[in-house]
C-alpha atoms as a printed R data frame, in Angstrom:
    type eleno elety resid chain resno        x        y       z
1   ATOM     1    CA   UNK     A     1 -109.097 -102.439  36.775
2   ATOM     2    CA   UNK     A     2 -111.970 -100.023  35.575
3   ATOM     3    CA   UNK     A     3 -112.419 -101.011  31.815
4   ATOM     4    CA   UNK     A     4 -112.656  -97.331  30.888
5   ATOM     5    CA   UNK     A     5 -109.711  -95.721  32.824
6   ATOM     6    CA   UNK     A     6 -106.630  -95.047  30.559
7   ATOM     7    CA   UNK     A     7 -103.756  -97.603  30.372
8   ATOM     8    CA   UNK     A     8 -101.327  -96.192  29.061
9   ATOM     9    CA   UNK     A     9 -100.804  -92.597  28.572
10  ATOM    10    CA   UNK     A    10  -98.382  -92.551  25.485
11  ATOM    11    CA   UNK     A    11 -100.700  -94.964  23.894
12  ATOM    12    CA   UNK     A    12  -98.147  -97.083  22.852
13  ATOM    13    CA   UNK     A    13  -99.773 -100.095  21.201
14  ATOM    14    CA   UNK     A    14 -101.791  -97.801  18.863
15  ATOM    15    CA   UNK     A    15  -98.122  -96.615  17.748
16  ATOM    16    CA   UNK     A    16  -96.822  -99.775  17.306
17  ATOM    17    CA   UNK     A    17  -99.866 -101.233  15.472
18  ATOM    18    CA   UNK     A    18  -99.388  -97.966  12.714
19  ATOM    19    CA   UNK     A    19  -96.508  -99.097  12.734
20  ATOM    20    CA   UNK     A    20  -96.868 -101.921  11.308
21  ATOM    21    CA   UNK     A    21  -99.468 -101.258   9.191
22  ATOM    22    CA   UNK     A    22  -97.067  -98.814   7.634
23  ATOM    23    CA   UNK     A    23  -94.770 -101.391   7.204
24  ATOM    24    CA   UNK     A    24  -97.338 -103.836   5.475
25  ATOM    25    CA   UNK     A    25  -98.070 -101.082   3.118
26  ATOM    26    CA   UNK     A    26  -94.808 -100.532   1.850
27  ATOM    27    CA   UNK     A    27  -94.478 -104.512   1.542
28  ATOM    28    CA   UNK     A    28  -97.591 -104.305  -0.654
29  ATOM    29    CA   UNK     A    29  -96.259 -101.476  -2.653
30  ATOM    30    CA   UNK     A    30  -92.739 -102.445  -2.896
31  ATOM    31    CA   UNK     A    31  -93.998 -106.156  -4.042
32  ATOM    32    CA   UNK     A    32  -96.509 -104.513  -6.767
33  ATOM    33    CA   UNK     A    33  -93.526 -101.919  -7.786
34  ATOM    34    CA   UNK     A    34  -91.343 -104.979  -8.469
35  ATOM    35    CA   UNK     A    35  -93.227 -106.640 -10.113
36  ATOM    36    CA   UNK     A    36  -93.548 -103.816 -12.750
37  ATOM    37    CA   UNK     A    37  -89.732 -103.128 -13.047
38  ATOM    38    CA   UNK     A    38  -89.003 -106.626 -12.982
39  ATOM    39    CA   UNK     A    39  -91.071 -107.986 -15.479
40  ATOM    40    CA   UNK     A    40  -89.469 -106.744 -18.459
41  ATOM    41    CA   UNK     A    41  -86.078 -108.721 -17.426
42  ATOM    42    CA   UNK     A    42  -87.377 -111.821 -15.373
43  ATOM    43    CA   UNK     A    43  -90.943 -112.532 -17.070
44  ATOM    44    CA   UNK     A    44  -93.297 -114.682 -14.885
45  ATOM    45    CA   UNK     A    45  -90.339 -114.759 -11.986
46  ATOM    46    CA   UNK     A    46  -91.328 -111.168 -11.598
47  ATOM    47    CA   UNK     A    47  -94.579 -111.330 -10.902
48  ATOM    48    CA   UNK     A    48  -94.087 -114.223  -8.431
49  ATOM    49    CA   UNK     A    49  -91.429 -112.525  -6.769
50  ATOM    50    CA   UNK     A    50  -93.540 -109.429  -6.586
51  ATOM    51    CA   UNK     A    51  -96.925 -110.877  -5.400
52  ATOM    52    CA   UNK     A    52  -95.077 -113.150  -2.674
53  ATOM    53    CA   UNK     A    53  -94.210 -109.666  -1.502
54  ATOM    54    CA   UNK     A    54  -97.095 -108.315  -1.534
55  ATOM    55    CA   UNK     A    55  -98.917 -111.200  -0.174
56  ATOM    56    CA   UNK     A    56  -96.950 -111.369   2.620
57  ATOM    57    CA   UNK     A    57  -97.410 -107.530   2.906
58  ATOM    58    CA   UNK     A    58 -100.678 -108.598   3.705
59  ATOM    59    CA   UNK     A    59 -100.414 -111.319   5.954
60  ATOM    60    CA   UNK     A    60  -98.416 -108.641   8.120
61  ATOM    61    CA   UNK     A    61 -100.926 -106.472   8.400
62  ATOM    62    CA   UNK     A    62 -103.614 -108.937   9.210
63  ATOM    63    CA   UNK     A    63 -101.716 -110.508  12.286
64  ATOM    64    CA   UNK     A    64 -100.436 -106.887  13.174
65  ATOM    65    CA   UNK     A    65 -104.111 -106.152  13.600
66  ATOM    66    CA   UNK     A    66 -104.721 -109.682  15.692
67  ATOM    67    CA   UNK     A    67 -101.915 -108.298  17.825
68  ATOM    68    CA   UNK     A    68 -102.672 -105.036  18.256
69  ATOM    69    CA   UNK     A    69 -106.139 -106.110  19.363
70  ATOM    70    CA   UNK     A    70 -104.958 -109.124  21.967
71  ATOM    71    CA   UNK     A    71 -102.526 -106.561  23.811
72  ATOM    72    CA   UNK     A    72 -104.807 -104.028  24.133
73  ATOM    73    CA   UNK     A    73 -107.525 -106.059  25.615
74  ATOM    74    CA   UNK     A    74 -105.189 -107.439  27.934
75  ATOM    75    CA   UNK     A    75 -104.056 -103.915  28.781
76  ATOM    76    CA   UNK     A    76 -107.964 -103.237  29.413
77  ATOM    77    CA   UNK     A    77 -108.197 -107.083  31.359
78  ATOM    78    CA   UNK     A    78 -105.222 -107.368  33.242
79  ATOM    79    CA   UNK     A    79 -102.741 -104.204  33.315
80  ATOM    80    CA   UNK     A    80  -99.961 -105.595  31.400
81  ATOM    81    CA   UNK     A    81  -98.839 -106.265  27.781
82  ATOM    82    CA   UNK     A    82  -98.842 -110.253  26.819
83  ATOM    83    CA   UNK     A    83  -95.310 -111.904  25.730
84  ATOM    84    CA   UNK     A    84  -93.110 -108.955  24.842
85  ATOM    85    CA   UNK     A    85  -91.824 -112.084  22.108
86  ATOM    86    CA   UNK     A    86  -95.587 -111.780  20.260
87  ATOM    87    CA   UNK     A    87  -94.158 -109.947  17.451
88  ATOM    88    CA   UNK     A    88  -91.688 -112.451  16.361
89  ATOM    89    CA   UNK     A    89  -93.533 -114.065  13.778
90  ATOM    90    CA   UNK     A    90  -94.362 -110.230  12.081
91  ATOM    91    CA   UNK     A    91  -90.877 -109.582  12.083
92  ATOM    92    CA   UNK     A    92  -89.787 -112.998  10.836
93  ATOM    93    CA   UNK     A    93  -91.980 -112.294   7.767
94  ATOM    94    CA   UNK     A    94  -91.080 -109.035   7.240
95  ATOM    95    CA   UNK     A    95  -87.223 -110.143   6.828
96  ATOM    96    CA   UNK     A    96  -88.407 -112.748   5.001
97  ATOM    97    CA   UNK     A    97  -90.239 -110.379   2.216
98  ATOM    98    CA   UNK     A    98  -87.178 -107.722   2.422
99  ATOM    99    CA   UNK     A    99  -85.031 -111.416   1.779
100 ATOM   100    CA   UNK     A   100  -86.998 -112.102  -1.275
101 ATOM   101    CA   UNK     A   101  -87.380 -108.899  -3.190
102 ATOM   102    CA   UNK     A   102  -83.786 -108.388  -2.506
103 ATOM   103    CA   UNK     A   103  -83.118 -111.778  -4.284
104 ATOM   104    CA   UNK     A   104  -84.975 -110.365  -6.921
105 ATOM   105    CA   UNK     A   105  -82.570 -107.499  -7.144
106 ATOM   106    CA   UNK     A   106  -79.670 -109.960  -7.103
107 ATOM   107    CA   UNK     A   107  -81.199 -112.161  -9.878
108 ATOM   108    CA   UNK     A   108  -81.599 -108.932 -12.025
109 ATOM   109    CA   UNK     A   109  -78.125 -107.366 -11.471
110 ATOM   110    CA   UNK     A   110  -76.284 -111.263 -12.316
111 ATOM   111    CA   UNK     A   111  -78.678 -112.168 -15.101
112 ATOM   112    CA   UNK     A   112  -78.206 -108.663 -16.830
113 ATOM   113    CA   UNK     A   113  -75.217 -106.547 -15.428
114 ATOM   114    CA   UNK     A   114  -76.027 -103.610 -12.942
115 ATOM   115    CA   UNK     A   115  -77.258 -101.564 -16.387
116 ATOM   116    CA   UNK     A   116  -80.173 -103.371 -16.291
117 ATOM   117    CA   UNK     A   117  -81.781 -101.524 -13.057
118 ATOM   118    CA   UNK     A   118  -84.236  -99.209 -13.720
């Protein structure tokens, strides 16, 4: 296949990598913003909680990237997209961050009544 000719006409991998990248950056943001509301009520749990978010906000975005590069050179290589089960991992952290910040949320609500959210 002629490394220059298009692949794939909707450009779907560039999608899906924004994607994703989108969805790092609201990890990051959503970890930092928890952080801040948090701290007042859970001290140093807080800003654990909050940077484990965002941390893994941006552990998404690097492997998203990885990704994003692999299937498109294989889309240039061979014609096809790698295992359609790549994105597992990026998925299994992102329900792993939502997990945790809504654990936050839970520890906040019991420890202080649901008067206590911002």
């Amino acid at each position: 296949m002629n490394g220059s000719a298009l692949f794939d006409a909707g450009l779907q991998p560039e999608r899906t990598a924004l994607a994703w990248r989108r969805t790092a950056l609201s990890l990051v943001v959503a970890g930092l913003g928890a952080t801040r509301l948090l701290l007042p009520q859970l001290g140093a749990g807080a800003v654990v909680l909050g940077l484990a978010a965002a941390c893994t906000g941006v552990l998404v975005h690097v492997l998203a990237s990885r990704r994003a590069r692999r299937t498109t050179e294989r889309l240039l290589r061979a014609g096809d997209l790698d295992d359609p089960a790549a994105s597992a991992h990026l998925q299994a952290l992102t329900a792993g961050a939502c997990a945790l910040l809504g654990a936050g949320a839970l520890a906040l609500v019991l420890a202080h009544g649901a008067g206590a959210l911002p």
